[in-house]
Amino acid sequence: MTAVAEPGRRTVRIGRVSWVVHRRELIVVGALVAVIVGVGAFALTQGEYRIPLDKLLAAFTGTGSESVLRIVLEWRLPRVVIAVVGGIALGLSGAIFQSITRNPLGSPDIIGFNSGAFTGALIVTLVVGGNYAAMVSGALIGGLATALVVYLLAWSRGVQGFRLIVIGIAISAVLNAFNDYLQLRADLNAAIAAASWGMGSLADLGWQDVVPVTIAVAVLVPLLALMSRRLGMLEFGDDIASALGIPVERTRLLLLVIGVALTATVTAVAGPIIFVALAAPQLARRLTKSAGITLVPSAAMGAALLLVSDVVAQRIIAPAALPVGAVTVTLGGIYLIALLITQAGKR
């Protein structure tokens, strides 16, 4: 193993494998991890029954009372874990789509893949009927089907990022209308449950909900890591990527599948949580001052955003709670306005 130091970065080599570690990225990711740990610990102490820090530590060492162990480890910890893992998935998905489209508006919630995953889950729950595994499968199939339709409609001697976004917005509008139709035609109780779930919520989630998201991230992240170099090449444009030996359309399609799978898994568990995938990569890029989208900072930012948003959703009108999607929509709307103003100012 050797390390080659350069100003602001270090190239680490183990045999034939090498990667560049940027000092600023390490600092930003370290700070975000600290935020995640701090906010996560705060979330575990808050609720109808507040738990002091010493009792929280006792719960993790297994020396606390049975009631505290149940509250912390069975009720609150799964919600924190799924916020972190789900945020990682959304942050990475946003990084993929913004790199593919080379546009800060390129994210699964803007392009419509969130809506497609929601449609698939609604069809399973309200029309076909099925268990939890069927709902997860329905969300994945819905997201992939939407991605395929958008990809084919955007195809014109290749896929251009702006064309993909515009067609995705149109497909998203159609799917949202269809989702509303499904809910209006459903049984009242089922429609209310679907509408509540459609806001995006981490409430009442347990370890059984953590498992599918964790498995998806554990499987898809290594695949994404193997394709990270190709993803970076796509940001330079199709011509340059092709000249460097990258099979552009095949790579774009594979990355599209990975990004949709990450989004669809979170949607199946918690409902469509929008704007995290949109904001996380760009906020991480601004903090790290990197030339392009970076995966690890985007993942860390996504985890921090979703966890902080969920804590705000729980505490802002306590003892009542909001769906986390209501908070991410508000924060995302503010971010989107700021982004559009910034882009307009550059013209």
XYZ file of C-alpha atoms in Angstrom:
347
model
C 0.000 0.000 0.000
C 1.331 3.432 -0.936
C -0.003 6.939 -0.559
C 0.877 9.856 -2.825
C 0.190 13.229 -1.261
C -0.823 16.262 -3.313
C -2.121 19.631 -2.165
C -5.579 19.027 -0.743
C -5.748 15.357 -1.645
C -4.098 11.994 -1.217
C -3.970 9.123 -3.710
C -4.086 5.762 -1.976
C -2.946 2.617 -3.825
C -3.357 -0.994 -2.751
C -1.779 -3.140 -5.450
C -3.400 -2.152 -8.746
C -6.361 -0.450 -7.110
C -6.148 3.261 -6.371
C -8.475 6.048 -5.334
C -8.168 9.726 -4.545
C -9.049 10.948 -1.060
C -9.760 14.678 -0.901
C -9.030 16.349 2.402
C -12.022 18.684 2.235
C -14.365 15.786 1.417
C -13.060 13.903 4.465
C -13.734 16.921 6.670
C -17.243 17.415 5.283
C -18.146 13.722 5.562
C -16.710 13.616 9.090
C -18.797 16.645 10.083
C -21.944 15.098 8.570
C -21.316 11.826 10.408
C -20.984 13.805 13.638
C -24.316 15.504 12.891
C -25.941 12.129 12.205
C -24.633 10.645 15.460
C -25.654 13.698 17.498
C -29.119 14.057 15.978
C -29.660 10.300 16.148
C -28.827 10.265 19.867
C -31.163 13.221 20.411
C -33.966 11.422 18.552
C -33.568 8.373 20.775
C -34.037 10.465 23.922
C -37.122 12.361 22.727
C -40.781 11.360 22.661
C -43.717 10.997 25.017
C -41.312 9.295 27.400
C -38.027 11.218 27.543
C -34.938 9.181 28.267
C -31.882 10.777 29.942
C -28.523 10.246 28.274
C -27.252 7.923 31.014
C -30.267 5.631 30.573
C -29.779 5.751 26.806
C -26.188 4.558 27.195
C -27.382 1.882 29.624
C -29.849 0.641 27.013
C -27.063 0.112 24.488
C -24.942 -1.742 27.016
C -27.910 -3.930 27.955
C -27.994 -2.783 31.584
C -31.089 -0.570 31.411
C -34.599 -1.411 32.531
C -36.809 -3.570 30.334
C -39.107 -0.665 29.466
C -36.218 1.582 28.393
C -34.694 -1.243 26.354
C -37.999 -1.754 24.563
C -38.507 1.958 23.863
C -34.970 2.577 22.620
C -34.049 -0.634 20.827
C -37.430 -1.792 19.510
C -39.378 1.424 18.907
C -37.034 4.360 18.328
C -33.790 2.886 17.020
C -35.353 1.288 13.898
C -36.742 4.684 12.888
C -33.325 6.322 13.251
C -31.613 3.516 11.334
C -34.107 3.613 8.477
C -33.773 7.417 8.270
C -29.999 7.065 7.932
C -30.002 4.114 5.518
C -32.922 5.522 3.516
C -31.197 8.914 3.350
C -28.044 7.226 2.018
C -30.114 5.504 -0.673
C -31.856 8.735 -1.706
C -28.638 10.754 -1.667
C -26.899 8.218 -3.908
C -29.911 7.998 -6.220
C -29.921 11.769 -6.625
C -26.171 11.747 -7.320
C -26.672 9.136 -10.041
C -29.434 11.017 -11.856
C -27.767 14.420 -11.584
C -24.588 12.943 -13.049
C -26.505 11.194 -15.835
C -28.484 14.304 -16.781
C -25.668 16.756 -15.947
C -28.365 18.939 -14.420
C -28.996 19.911 -10.760
C -32.737 19.315 -11.358
C -32.100 15.710 -12.337
C -33.439 13.639 -9.447
C -35.881 10.718 -9.165
C -38.616 12.872 -7.606
C -38.456 15.503 -10.363
C -38.135 12.991 -13.224
C -41.056 10.936 -11.914
C -39.481 7.705 -10.736
C -40.757 8.286 -7.186
C -44.270 8.646 -8.589
C -43.824 5.462 -10.620
C -42.697 3.515 -7.570
C -45.681 4.893 -5.632
C -48.006 3.838 -8.466
C -46.642 0.301 -8.378
C -47.107 0.062 -4.616
C -50.653 1.502 -4.841
C -51.691 -0.998 -7.507
C -50.508 -3.861 -5.312
C -52.171 -2.583 -2.126
C -55.414 -1.097 -3.510
C -56.129 -3.138 -6.644
C -54.358 -6.493 -6.637
C -53.933 -7.010 -2.911
C -50.758 -8.445 -1.504
C -48.392 -8.674 1.418
C -45.422 -6.510 2.301
C -43.051 -8.317 -0.063
C -45.524 -7.829 -2.914
C -45.732 -4.101 -2.158
C -41.927 -3.782 -2.263
C -41.886 -5.686 -5.562
C -44.685 -3.506 -6.914
C -42.799 -0.325 -6.055
C -39.645 -1.634 -7.713
C -41.508 -2.721 -10.851
C -43.393 0.591 -10.991
C -40.198 2.598 -10.690
C -38.360 0.530 -13.305
C -41.324 0.628 -15.691
C -41.491 4.418 -15.362
C -37.757 4.665 -15.965
C -38.099 2.513 -19.101
C -40.955 4.636 -20.475
C -39.117 7.897 -19.784
C -35.906 6.492 -21.274
C -37.616 5.338 -24.474
C -39.524 8.595 -24.918
C -36.353 10.602 -24.307
C -34.371 8.550 -26.830
C -33.346 10.429 -29.942
C -29.975 9.149 -31.156
C -29.077 8.878 -27.500
C -30.546 10.366 -24.352
C -29.986 14.031 -23.546
C -30.253 15.131 -19.921
C -32.616 18.074 -20.452
C -34.942 15.999 -22.648
C -34.990 13.267 -19.980
C -35.986 15.787 -17.296
C -38.767 17.418 -19.342
C -40.315 14.092 -20.354
C -39.926 12.835 -16.785
C -41.841 15.835 -15.428
C -44.665 15.148 -17.893
C -44.815 11.446 -16.990
C -44.756 12.374 -13.299
C -47.821 14.605 -13.750
C -49.710 11.774 -15.452
C -48.742 9.281 -12.748
C -49.728 11.661 -9.940
C -53.173 12.042 -11.510
C -53.475 8.254 -11.830
C -52.401 7.810 -8.201
C -55.131 10.235 -7.111
C -57.657 8.276 -9.186
C -56.644 5.000 -7.523
C -57.067 6.504 -4.069
C -60.455 8.059 -4.908
C -61.757 4.721 -6.186
C -60.494 2.728 -3.206
C -62.233 1.821 0.036
C -62.311 4.809 2.410
C -60.042 3.300 5.060
C -57.589 2.016 2.469
C -57.604 5.381 0.695
C -56.905 7.256 3.937
C -54.049 4.887 4.758
C -52.634 5.236 1.230
C -52.896 9.034 1.327
C -51.110 9.159 4.682
C -48.436 6.797 3.433
C -48.154 8.826 0.243
C -46.936 11.830 2.260
C -43.820 9.879 3.190
C -43.551 8.832 6.814
C -41.133 6.931 9.030
C -43.676 6.500 11.828
C -44.479 3.006 13.086
C -41.587 1.424 11.190
C -39.781 -1.481 12.816
C -36.814 -3.713 12.190
C -38.807 -5.642 9.564
C -38.883 -2.410 7.527
C -35.179 -1.748 8.021
C -34.227 -5.087 6.440
C -35.281 -4.509 2.769
C -33.750 -1.030 2.598
C -30.517 -2.233 4.213
C -30.285 -5.226 1.873
C -30.895 -3.006 -1.162
C -28.197 -0.535 -0.079
C -25.764 -3.366 0.766
C -26.236 -4.909 -2.690
C -26.476 -1.774 -4.828
C -23.746 0.372 -3.267
C -20.900 -2.019 -4.238
C -22.296 -2.157 -7.787
C -22.387 1.637 -7.863
C -18.836 1.798 -6.503
C -17.653 -0.414 -9.373
C -19.284 1.992 -11.845
C -18.249 5.215 -10.110
C -15.479 5.938 -12.608
C -17.894 5.558 -15.532
C -20.396 7.761 -13.724
C -17.750 10.473 -13.387
C -16.886 10.194 -17.086
C -20.532 10.747 -18.075
C -20.405 14.195 -16.449
C -17.933 15.287 -19.137
C -20.464 14.548 -21.870
C -21.279 11.581 -24.079
C -18.638 12.353 -26.716
C -15.761 12.560 -24.251
C -16.964 9.510 -22.311
C -17.254 7.523 -25.528
C -13.781 8.641 -26.637
C -12.436 7.377 -23.303
C -13.868 3.931 -24.020
C -17.062 4.146 -21.950
C -20.118 2.355 -23.458
C -22.343 5.365 -22.852
C -25.883 4.071 -23.325
C -25.251 0.730 -21.631
C -23.627 2.505 -18.678
C -26.451 5.042 -18.446
C -29.064 2.272 -18.486
C -27.302 0.263 -15.748
C -26.934 3.360 -13.583
C -30.584 4.177 -14.205
C -31.600 0.751 -12.870
C -29.416 1.155 -9.763
C -30.784 4.634 -9.054
C -34.408 3.578 -9.504
C -33.895 0.501 -7.304
C -32.487 2.658 -4.495
C -35.427 5.064 -4.708
C -38.104 2.396 -5.114
C -36.980 0.458 -2.042
C -37.266 3.539 0.170
C -40.628 4.421 -1.400
C -41.998 0.929 -0.745
C -41.118 1.171 2.943
C -41.791 4.815 3.796
C -43.739 6.225 0.868
C -42.409 8.823 -1.596
C -40.038 11.143 0.279
C -39.186 13.897 -2.151
C -36.463 16.552 -2.438
C -33.832 14.670 -0.388
C -32.445 13.147 -3.591
C -32.643 16.557 -5.275
C -30.893 18.588 -2.586
C -28.337 16.213 -1.070
C -25.871 15.960 -4.004
C -25.878 19.705 -4.660
C -25.478 20.670 -1.003
C -22.626 18.170 -0.677
C -21.020 19.542 -3.833
C -21.128 23.083 -2.493
C -19.664 22.101 0.865
C -16.857 20.022 -0.649
C -16.295 22.535 -3.481
C -15.834 19.608 -5.847
C -15.958 19.976 -9.621
C -18.624 17.291 -9.985
C -21.063 15.172 -8.030
C -19.378 13.039 -5.360
C -20.981 9.850 -4.093
C -19.822 9.535 -0.470
C -20.586 13.159 0.519
C -23.958 12.889 -1.274
C -24.795 9.751 0.708
C -23.765 11.354 4.013
C -25.734 14.514 3.204
C -28.814 12.464 2.290
C -28.648 10.598 5.609
C -28.239 13.835 7.578
C -31.082 15.589 5.719
C -33.588 12.781 6.176
C -32.707 12.217 9.843
C -32.874 15.915 10.718
C -36.139 16.300 8.783
C -37.660 13.365 10.642
C -36.676 14.792 14.034
C -38.201 18.149 13.033
C -41.359 16.345 11.881
C -41.634 14.625 15.272
C -40.969 17.666 17.453
C -42.256 20.771 15.642
C -45.889 20.318 16.756
C -45.296 17.798 19.564
C -46.999 15.827 20.982
C -48.524 15.458 17.492
C -46.206 14.619 14.609
C -46.000 15.442 10.917
C -45.057 13.012 8.133
C -41.408 13.521 7.291
C -42.441 14.164 3.684
C -44.209 17.361 4.758
C -40.921 18.684 6.164
C -38.787 17.612 3.178
C -41.300 19.218 0.797
C -41.037 22.523 2.678
C -37.253 22.462 2.872
C -37.028 21.232 -0.709
C -39.277 24.013 -1.962
C -37.050 26.611 -0.326
C -33.980 24.914 -1.798
C -35.531 24.707 -5.275
C -36.389 28.420 -5.282
C -32.828 29.265 -4.185
C -31.434 26.947 -6.881
C -33.526 28.534 -9.630
C -32.537 32.035 -8.488
C -28.867 31.011 -8.479
C -29.127 29.456 -11.953
C -30.918 32.544 -13.293
C -28.200 34.780 -11.838
C -25.535 32.894 -13.801
C -27.144 33.705 -17.144
